[in-house]
Coordinates of C-alpha atoms in Angstrom, one line a residue:
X1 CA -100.1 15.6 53.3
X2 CA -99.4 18.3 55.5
X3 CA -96.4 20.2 53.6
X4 CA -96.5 23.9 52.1
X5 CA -98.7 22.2 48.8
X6 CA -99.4 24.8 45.9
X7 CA -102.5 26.9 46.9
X8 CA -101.6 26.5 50.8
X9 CA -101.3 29.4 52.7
X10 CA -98.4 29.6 55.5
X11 CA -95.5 31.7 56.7
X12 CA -93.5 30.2 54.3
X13 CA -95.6 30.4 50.9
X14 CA -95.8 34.4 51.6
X15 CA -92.5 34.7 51.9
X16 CA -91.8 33.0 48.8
X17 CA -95.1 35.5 46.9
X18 CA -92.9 38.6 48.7
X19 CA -89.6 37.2 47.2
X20 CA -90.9 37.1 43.6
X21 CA -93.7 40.3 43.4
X22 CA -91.2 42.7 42.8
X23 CA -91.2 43.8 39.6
X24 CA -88.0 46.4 39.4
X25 CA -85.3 48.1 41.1
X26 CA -88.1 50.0 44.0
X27 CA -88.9 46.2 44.9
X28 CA -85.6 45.2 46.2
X29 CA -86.7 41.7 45.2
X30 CA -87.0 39.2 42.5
X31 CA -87.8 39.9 39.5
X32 CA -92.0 37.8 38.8
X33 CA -91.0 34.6 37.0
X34 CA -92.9 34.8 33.2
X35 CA -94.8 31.6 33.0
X36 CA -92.4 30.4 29.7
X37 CA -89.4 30.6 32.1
X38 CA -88.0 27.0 33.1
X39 CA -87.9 26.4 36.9
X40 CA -85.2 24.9 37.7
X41 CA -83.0 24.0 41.7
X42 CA -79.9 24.9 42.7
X43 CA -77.7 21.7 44.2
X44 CA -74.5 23.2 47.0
X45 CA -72.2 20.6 46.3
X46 CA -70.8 20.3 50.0
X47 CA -68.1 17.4 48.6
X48 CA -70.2 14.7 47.9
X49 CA -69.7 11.6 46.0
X50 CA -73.4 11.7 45.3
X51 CA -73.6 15.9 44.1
X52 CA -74.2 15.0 40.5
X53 CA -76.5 12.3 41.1
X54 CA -78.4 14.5 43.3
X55 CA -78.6 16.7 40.1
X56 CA -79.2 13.8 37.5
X57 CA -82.3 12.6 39.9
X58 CA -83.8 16.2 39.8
X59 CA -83.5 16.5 35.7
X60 CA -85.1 13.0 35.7
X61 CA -88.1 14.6 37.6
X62 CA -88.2 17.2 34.4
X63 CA -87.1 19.6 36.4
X64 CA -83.7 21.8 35.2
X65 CA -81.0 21.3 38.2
X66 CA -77.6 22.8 38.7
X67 CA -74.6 22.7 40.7
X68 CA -72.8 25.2 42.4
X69 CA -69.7 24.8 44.8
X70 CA -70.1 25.4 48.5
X71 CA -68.2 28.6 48.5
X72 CA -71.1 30.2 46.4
X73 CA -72.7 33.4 48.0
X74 CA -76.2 33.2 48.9
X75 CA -76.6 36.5 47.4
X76 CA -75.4 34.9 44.2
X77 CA -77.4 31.7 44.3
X78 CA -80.7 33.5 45.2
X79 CA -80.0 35.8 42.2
X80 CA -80.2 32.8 39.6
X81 CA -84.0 32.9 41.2
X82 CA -84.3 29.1 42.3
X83 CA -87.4 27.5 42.8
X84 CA -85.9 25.0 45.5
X85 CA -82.1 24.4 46.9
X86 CA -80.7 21.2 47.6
X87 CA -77.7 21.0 50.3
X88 CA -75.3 17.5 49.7
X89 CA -73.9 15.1 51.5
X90 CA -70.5 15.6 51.9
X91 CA -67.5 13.1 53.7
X92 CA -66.9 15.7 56.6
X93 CA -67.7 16.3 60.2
X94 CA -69.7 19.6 60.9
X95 CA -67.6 19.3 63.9
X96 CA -64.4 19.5 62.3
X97 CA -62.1 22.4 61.9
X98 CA -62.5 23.9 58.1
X99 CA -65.7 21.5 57.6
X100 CA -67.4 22.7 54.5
X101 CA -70.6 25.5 55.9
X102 CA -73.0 27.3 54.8
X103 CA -74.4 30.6 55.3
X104 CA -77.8 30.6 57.7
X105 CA -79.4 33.3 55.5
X106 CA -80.0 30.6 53.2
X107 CA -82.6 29.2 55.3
X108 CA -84.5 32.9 55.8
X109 CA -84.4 33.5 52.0
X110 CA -88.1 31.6 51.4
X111 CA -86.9 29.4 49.1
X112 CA -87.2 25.7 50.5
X113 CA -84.4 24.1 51.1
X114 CA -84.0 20.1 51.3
X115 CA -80.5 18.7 53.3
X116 CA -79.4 15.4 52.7
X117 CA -77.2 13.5 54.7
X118 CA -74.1 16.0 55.7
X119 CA -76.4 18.8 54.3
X120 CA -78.8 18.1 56.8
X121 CA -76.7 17.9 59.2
X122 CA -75.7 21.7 58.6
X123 CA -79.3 22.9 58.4
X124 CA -79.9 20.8 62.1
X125 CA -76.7 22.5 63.6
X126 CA -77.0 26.1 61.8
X127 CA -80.9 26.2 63.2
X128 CA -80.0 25.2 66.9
X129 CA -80.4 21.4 66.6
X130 CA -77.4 19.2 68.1
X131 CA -75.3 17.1 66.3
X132 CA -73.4 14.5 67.7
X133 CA -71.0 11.6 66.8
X134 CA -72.7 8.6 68.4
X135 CA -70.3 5.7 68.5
X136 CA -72.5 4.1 66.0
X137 CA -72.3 5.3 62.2
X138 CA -74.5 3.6 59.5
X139 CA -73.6 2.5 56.4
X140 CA -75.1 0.8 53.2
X141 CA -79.2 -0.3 53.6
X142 CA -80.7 1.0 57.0
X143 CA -84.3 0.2 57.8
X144 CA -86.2 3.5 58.3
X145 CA -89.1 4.0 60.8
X146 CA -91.7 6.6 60.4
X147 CA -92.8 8.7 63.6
X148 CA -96.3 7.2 64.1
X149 CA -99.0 9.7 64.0
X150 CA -96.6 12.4 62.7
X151 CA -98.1 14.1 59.3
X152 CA -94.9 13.9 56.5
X153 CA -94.7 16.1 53.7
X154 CA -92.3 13.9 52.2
X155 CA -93.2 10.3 53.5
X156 CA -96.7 10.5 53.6
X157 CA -98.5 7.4 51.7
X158 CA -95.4 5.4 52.0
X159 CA -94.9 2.8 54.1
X160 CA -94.4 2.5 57.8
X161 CA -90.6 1.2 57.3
X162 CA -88.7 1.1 54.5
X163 CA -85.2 0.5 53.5
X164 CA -82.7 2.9 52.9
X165 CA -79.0 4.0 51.9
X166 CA -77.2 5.4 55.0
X167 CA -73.4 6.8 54.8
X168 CA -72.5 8.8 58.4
X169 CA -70.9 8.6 61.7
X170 CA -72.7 12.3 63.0
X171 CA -76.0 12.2 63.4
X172 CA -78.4 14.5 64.5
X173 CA -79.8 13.7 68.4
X174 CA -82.1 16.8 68.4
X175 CA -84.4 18.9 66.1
X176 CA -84.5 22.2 66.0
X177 CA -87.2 24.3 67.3
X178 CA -89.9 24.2 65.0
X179 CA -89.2 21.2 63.4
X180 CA -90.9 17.6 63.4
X181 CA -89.0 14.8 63.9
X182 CA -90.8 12.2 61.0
X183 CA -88.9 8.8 60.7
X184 CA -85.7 7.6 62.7
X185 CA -83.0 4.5 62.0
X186 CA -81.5 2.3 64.7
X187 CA -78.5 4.8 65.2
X188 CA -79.9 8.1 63.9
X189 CA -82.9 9.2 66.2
X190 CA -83.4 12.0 63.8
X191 CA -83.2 10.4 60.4
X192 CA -85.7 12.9 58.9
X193 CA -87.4 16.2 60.3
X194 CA -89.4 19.1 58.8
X195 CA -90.2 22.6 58.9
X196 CA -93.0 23.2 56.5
X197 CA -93.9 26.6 57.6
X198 CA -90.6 27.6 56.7
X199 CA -89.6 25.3 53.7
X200 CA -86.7 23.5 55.3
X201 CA -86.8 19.8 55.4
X202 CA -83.3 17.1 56.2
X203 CA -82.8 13.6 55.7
X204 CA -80.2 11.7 57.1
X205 CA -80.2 8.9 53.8
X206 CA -79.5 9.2 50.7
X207 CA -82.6 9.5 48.5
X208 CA -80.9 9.7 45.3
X209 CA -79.2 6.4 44.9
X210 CA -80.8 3.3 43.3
X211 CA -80.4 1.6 46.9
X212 CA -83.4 3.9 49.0
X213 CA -86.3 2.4 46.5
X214 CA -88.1 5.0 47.5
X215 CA -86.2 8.0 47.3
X216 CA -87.3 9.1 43.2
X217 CA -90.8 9.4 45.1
X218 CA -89.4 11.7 48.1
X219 CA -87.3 13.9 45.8
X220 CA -90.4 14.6 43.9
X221 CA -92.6 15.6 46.8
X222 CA -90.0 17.7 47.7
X223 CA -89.8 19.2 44.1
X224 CA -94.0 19.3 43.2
X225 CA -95.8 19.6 46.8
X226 CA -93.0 21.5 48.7
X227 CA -91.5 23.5 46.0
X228 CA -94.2 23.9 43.6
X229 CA -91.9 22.9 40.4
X230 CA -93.3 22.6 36.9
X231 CA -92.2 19.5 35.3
X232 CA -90.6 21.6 32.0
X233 CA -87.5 20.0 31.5
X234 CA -88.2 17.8 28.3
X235 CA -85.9 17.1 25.4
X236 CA -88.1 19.8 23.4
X237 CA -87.4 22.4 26.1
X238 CA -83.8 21.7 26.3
X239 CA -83.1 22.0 22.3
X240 CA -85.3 25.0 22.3
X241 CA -83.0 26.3 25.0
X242 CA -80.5 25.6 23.5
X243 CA -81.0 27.0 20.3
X244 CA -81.7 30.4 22.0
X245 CA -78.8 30.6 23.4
X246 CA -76.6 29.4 20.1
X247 CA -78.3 32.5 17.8
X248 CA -78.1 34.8 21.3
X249 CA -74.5 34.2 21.2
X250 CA -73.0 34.0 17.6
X251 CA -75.8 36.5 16.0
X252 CA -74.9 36.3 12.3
X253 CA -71.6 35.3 12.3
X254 CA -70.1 32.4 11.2
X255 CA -69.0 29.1 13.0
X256 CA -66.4 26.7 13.2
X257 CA -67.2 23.0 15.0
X258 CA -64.7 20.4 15.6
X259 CA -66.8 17.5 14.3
X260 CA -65.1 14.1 15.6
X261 CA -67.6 11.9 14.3
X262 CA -69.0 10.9 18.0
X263 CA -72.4 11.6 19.4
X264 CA -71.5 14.6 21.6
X265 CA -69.7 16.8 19.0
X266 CA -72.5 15.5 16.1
X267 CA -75.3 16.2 18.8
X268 CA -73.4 19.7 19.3
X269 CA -73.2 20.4 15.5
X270 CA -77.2 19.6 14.5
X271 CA -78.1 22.1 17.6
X272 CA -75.7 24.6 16.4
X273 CA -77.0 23.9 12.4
X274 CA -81.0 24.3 13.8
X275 CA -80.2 27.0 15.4
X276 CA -77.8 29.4 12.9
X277 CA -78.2 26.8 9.8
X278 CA -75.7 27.6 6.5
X279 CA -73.2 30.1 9.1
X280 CA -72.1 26.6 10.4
X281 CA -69.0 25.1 9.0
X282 CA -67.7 21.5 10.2
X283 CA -64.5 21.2 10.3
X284 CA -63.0 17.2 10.8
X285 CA -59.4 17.3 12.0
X286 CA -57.7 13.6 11.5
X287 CA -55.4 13.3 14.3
X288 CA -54.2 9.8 12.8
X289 CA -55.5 9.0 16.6
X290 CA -58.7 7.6 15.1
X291 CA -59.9 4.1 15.5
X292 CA -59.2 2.2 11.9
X293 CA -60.9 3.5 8.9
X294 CA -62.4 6.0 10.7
X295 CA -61.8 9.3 8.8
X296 CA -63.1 8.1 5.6
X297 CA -66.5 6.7 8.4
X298 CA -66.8 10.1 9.4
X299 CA -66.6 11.9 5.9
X300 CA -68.9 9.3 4.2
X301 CA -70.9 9.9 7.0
X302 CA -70.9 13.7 7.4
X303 CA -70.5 14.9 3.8
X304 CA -72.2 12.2 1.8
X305 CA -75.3 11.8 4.0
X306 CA -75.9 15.0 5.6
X307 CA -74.8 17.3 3.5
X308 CA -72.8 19.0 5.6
X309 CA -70.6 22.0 4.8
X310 CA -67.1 20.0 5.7
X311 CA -63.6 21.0 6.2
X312 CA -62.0 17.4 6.2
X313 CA -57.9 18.3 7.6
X314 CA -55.4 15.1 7.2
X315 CA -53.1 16.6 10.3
X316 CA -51.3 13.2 11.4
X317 CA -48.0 13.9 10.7
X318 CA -48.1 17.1 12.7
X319 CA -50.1 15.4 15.8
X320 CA -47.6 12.5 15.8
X321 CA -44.6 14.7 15.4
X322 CA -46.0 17.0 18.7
X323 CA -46.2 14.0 20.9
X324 CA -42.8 12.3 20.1
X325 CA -41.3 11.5 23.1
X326 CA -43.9 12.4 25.2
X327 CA -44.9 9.7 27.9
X328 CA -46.8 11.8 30.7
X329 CA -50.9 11.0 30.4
X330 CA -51.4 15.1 30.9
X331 CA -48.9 16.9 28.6
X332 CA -50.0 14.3 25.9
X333 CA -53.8 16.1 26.4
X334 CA -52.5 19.3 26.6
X335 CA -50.4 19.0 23.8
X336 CA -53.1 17.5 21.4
X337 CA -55.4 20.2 23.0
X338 CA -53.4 22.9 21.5
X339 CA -52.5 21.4 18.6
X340 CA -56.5 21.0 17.8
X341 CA -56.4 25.0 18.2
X342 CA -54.1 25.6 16.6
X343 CA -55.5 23.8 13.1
X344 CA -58.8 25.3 13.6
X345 CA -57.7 28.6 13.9
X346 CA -55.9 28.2 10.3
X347 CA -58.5 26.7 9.2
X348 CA -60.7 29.8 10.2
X349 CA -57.9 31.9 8.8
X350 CA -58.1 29.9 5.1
X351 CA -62.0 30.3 5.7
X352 CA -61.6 34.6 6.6
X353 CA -59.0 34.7 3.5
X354 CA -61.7 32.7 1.3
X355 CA -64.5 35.6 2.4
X356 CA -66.0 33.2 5.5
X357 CA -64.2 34.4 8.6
X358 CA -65.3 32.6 11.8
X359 CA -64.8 33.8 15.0
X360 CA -66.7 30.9 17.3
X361 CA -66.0 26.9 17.8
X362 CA -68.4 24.4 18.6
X363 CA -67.7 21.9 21.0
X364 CA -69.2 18.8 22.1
X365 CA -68.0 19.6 26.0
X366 CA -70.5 17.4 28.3
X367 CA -70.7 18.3 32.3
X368 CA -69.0 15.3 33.4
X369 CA -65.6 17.2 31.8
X370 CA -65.9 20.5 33.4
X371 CA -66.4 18.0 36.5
X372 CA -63.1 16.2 36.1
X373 CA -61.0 18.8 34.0
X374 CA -61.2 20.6 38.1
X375 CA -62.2 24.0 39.4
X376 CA -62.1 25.6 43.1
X377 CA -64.0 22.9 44.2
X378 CA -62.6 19.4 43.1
X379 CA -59.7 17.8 42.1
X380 CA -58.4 17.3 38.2
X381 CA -58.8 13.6 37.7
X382 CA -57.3 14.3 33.9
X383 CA -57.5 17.5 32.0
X384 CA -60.0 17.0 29.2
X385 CA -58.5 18.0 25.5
X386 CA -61.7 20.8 25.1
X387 CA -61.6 21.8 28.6
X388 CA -57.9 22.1 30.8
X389 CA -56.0 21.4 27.7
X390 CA -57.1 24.5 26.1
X391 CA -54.6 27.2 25.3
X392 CA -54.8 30.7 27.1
X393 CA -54.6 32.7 23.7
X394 CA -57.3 30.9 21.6
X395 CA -58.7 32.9 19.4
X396 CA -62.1 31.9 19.3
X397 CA -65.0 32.1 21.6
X398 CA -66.0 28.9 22.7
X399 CA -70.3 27.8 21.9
X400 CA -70.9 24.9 24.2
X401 CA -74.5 23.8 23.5
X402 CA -74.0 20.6 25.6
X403 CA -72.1 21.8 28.5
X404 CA -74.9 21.2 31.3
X405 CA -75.5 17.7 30.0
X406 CA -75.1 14.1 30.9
X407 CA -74.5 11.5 28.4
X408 CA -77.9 10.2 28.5
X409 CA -79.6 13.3 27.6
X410 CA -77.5 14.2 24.9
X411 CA -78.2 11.2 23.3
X412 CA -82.2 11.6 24.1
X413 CA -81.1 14.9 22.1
X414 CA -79.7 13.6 18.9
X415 CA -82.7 11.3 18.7
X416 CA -84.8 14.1 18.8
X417 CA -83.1 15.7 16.5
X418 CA -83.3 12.5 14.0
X419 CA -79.7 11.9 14.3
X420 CA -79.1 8.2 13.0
X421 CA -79.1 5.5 15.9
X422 CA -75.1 4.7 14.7
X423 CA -74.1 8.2 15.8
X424 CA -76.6 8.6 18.6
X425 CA -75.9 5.3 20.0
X426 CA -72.1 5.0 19.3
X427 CA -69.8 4.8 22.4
X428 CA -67.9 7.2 23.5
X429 CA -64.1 8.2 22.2
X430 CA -62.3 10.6 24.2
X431 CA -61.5 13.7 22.7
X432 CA -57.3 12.8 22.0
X433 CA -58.4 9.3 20.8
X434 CA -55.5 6.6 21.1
X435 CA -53.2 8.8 22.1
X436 CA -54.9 7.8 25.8
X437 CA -54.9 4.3 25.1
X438 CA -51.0 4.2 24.4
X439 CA -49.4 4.2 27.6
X440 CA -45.9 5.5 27.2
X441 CA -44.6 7.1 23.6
X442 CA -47.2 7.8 20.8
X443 CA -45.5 6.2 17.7
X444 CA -47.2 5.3 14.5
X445 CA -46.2 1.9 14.6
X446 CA -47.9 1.8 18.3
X447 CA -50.9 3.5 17.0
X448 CA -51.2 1.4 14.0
X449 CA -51.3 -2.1 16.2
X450 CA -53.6 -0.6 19.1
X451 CA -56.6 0.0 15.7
X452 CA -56.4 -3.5 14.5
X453 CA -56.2 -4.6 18.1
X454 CA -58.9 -2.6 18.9
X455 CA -61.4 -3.1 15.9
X456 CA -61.1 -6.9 16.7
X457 CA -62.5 -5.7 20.2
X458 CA -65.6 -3.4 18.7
X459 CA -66.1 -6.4 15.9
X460 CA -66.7 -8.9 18.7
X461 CA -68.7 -6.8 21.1
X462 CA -70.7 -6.2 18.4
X463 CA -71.1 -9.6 17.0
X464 CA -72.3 -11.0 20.5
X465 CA -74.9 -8.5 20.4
X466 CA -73.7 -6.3 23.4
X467 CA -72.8 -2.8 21.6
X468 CA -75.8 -1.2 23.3
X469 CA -75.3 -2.8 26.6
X470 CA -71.9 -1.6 26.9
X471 CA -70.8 1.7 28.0
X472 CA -67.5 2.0 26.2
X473 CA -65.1 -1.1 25.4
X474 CA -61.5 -0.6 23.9
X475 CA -58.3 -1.8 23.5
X476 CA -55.2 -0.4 26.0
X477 CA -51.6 -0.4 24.5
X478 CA -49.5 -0.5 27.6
X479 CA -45.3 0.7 27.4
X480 CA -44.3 -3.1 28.4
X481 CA -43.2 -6.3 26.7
X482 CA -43.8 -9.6 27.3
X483 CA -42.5 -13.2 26.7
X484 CA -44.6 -15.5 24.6
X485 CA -44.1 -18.4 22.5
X486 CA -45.6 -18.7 19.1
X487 CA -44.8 -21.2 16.1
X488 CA -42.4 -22.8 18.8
X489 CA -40.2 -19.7 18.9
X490 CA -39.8 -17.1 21.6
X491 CA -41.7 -13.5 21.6
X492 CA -41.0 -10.7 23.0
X493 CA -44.1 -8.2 22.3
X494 CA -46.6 -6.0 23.2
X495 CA -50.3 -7.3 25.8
X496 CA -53.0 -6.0 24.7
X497 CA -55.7 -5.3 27.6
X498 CA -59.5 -4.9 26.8
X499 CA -61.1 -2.8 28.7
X500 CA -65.2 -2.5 28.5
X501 CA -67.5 -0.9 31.4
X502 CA -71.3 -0.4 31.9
X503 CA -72.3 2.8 33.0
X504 CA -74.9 5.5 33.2
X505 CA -73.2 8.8 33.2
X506 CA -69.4 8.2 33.1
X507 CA -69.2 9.6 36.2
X508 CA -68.8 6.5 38.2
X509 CA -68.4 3.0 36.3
X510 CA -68.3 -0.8 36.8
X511 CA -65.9 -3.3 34.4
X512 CA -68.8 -5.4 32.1
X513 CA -68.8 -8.9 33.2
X514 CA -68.2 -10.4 29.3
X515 CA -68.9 -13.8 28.6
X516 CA -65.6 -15.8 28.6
X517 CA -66.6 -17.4 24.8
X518 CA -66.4 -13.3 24.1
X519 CA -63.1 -12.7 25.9
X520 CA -61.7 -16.3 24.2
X521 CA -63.0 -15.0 20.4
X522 CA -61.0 -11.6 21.2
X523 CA -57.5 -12.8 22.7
X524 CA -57.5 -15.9 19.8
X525 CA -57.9 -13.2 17.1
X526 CA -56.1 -10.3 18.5
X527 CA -53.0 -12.4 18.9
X528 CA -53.6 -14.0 15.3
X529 CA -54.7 -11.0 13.4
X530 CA -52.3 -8.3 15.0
X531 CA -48.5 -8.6 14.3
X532 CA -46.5 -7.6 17.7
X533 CA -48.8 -8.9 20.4
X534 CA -48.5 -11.8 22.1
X535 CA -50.5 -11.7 24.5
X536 CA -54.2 -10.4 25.7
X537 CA -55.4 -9.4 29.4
X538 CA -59.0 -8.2 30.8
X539 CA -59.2 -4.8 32.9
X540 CA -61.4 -5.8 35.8
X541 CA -61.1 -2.2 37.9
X542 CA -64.5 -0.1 38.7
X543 CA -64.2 3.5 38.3
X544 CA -63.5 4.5 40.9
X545 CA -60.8 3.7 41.8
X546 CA -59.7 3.5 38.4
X547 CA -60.6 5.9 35.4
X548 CA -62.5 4.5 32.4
X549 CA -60.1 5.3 29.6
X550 CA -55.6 4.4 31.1
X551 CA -54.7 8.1 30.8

């Protein structure tokens, strides 16, 4: 293999010993990396679909990953000292006016840089390479074609041609100076080109999607032989991290965490307890949005099992009584965002009045809802409860021990932790609970025939033995009526649709194909079991287009 491998000497590998020998101020450069410290890349989200898959790929390669928005300075994404930078894909032209760019110092900074698709587009053009629209875009599985005798750093030992995931109309007619042309597809001459000597390496496919077979194996020749990445990102490094950063924060004072009863927010609380142990008070708030039975679940659970120090607050009256009348999906979050706030911080005030004041909250905020909640960068899809629906004069400083997470390791987490496989493994429950499966008004009578409905659901998924397989599946309460006929007498009631996706991150989703002896088991019982509904329909929408929860 003929890339920049550890222990290689080139332009580029001095450049990088230069960038990190400083040790101070008279160095002018980066501070020497102690050999505890986590490596970890730095992905420029240039608008892609794919950005967080990018970073999801990376962390399953052990290695820490994080995304930053295009608009980043280079100054600023040096500073964070990354061992390798990732440029996205992105749905623009670089010829277009206002088309997403990047700074060319990036490429001069000795860090290597990998472009994918749009990404490497930008390196090609930035570097004096020529990008061109061809006439001929490609898109979906593309058979790629090694350069024969050409030396890859990231294709060598793999086969001749392979397949892979193509989604462009530019492509890249000419290399820059100094780099290798190393595989091409029928309409993308320059599918993949190099510059070891410098660090900088493009490919025209998508090597982090499930469709280029291959691509887990070209990331991580970028990552190990290129970049020289340690493999340190492990569930024991993350809680360690975490924990760090918990007693860095909150020192010796006490703190409050809104415990739900799901696996983010318990996940969140047994980091928080490891880390600062009896200054940790849980505090349950029942929204009278639960699913059925599920306070007295979560205080059994909580309480009774664990032990845990636990404020249990009965607030449904005053959540029901803030959402009266409210039918628009967003002020319904906001306002049981608030409202959430607004109980903990009498809570903490009854806690500060009984000797144990509390200044920080807990909460169980994954990445995917900084993601949709919006920023500079990207579009709200739906303000999450913990994170757009919070009030601008909280009183608390917010611990997020699970903010850079996916789903999948924060339940990796909580097994590490020796959380019980119910909580680690339960599906996920959005922070303002039914209140986002009740299209239209929030009433108690609605909430109270959207839980049976919905138990039925859970009872049956769980019955056919596909809890586990399941990403999340519900029951939706939609503002409509409909005709029906039962006991030979006309109806007029509410449908009931089911919803249940597969998944791997929430992120993007797919509806679960249930068996139809499933489906039958739920409509027959939900219509007998549940006075006011008459009828029962299936949600067959992918997300996207759609969202996973209605609201």
């Amino acid at each position: 293999m003929t890339g920049p491998r550890r222990g290689d000497r080139s332009e580029w590998s001095e450049r990088r010993e230069l960038a990190g020998a400083a040790s101070g101020p008279e160095g002018g450069g980066r501070v020497s990396r102690p050999p505890s410290e986590r490596d970890h890349v730095i992905v420029v989200d240039l608008g892609a679909q794919y950005a967080q898959l990018i970073a999801r790929r990376v962390r399953e390669a052990r290695v820490f990953s994080e995304i930053v928005p295009r608009t980043t300075p280079v100054e600023e994404i040096l500073a964070r000292r990354p061992r390798a930078i990732i440029l996205s894909g992105g749905p623009a032209s670089v010829h277009a006016e206002g088309a997403p760019g990047i700074d060319p110092a990036l490429f001069d900074s000795g860090v290597p840089v990998l472009g994918i698709c749009y990404g490497s587009q930008l390196l090609a053009q930035a570097l004096g390479g020529e990008v061109r629209r061809t006439g001929a875009g490609e898109y979906g599985r593309t058979p790629l074609t090694a350069e024969p005798g050409v030396r890859s750093a990231l294709l060598a030992d793999l086969p001749s041609e392979q397949e892979v995931w193509m989604s462009h109309a530019d492509a890249i007619v000419s290399a820059p100076d100094g780099f290798t042309v190393t595989a091409s597809t029928p309409a993308a001459p320059v599918a993949a080109l190099e510059d070891p000597s410098r660090g900088l390496f493009g490919v025209q496919f998508h090597p982090e999607v499930a469709h280029t077979p291959r691509g887990a194996e070209i990331l991580e020749r970028f990552l190990f032989d290129v970049a020289g990445c340690r493999p340190t990102w492990t569930h024991t490094s993350i809680i360690e991290h975490a924990v760090g950063s918990v007693r860095a924060q909150v020192g010796g004072e006490r703190v409050l965490c809104g415990l739900s009863g799901g696996v983010d927010s318990a996940v969140a609380a047994a980091l928080v307890h490891k880390a600062v142990g009896e200054q940790l008070v849980c505090v349950f708030v029942d929204t009278g949005l639960m699913r059925l039975g599920e306070g007295e679940q979560v205080e059994e659970t909580f309480r009774g099992q664990f032990h845990v120090d636990l404020v249990h607050v009965k607030a449904a009256d005053r959540f029901l009584s803030a959402l009266a009348g409210v039918t628009d999906p967003e002020r319904k979050r906001k306002i049981i965002g608030e409202t959430f706030i607004r109980v903990f911080e009498e809570t903490a005030r009854d806690l500060a009045a009984g000797g144990r004041p509390a200044r920080f909250l807990v909460q169980g905020t994954l990445y995917p809802d900084i993601v949709e909640s919006g920023g500079p960068d990207n579009a709200v899809i739906k303000s999450h409860h913990n994170v757009g629906g919070l009030p601008d004069d909280m009183q608390f400083d917010l611990v997020e021990p699970l903010r850079d997470l996916f789903k999948d390791e924060v339940r990796a987490i909580g097994e590490e932790l020796g959380l019980p496989e119910e909580i680690v493994w339960r599906q996920p429950f959005p922070g303002p609970g039914l209140a986002v499966r009740i299209t239209g008004e929030v009433t108690p009578e609605r909430v109270g025939i959207l839980q049976r409905a919905d138990a039925v659901v859970l009872e049956e998924i769980r019955r056919a033995g596909l809890y586990r397989d399941i990403w999340q599946s519900f029951a939706v309460l939609p503002a409509v009526r409909t005709v029906g006929v039962m006991g030979d007498g006309r109806t007029y009631a509410y449908p009931i649709v089911v919803r249940a996706v597969t998944s791997d991150d929430a992120m993007t989703a797919d509806w679960a194909r249930l068996p139809y002896d499933v489906l039958e088991r739920i409509a027959s019982r939900v219509i007998n079991e549940v006075p006011g509904v008459n009828r029962v329909a299936y949600d067959v929408t992918s997300k996207p287009p759609g969202t996973i929860e209605w609201e």
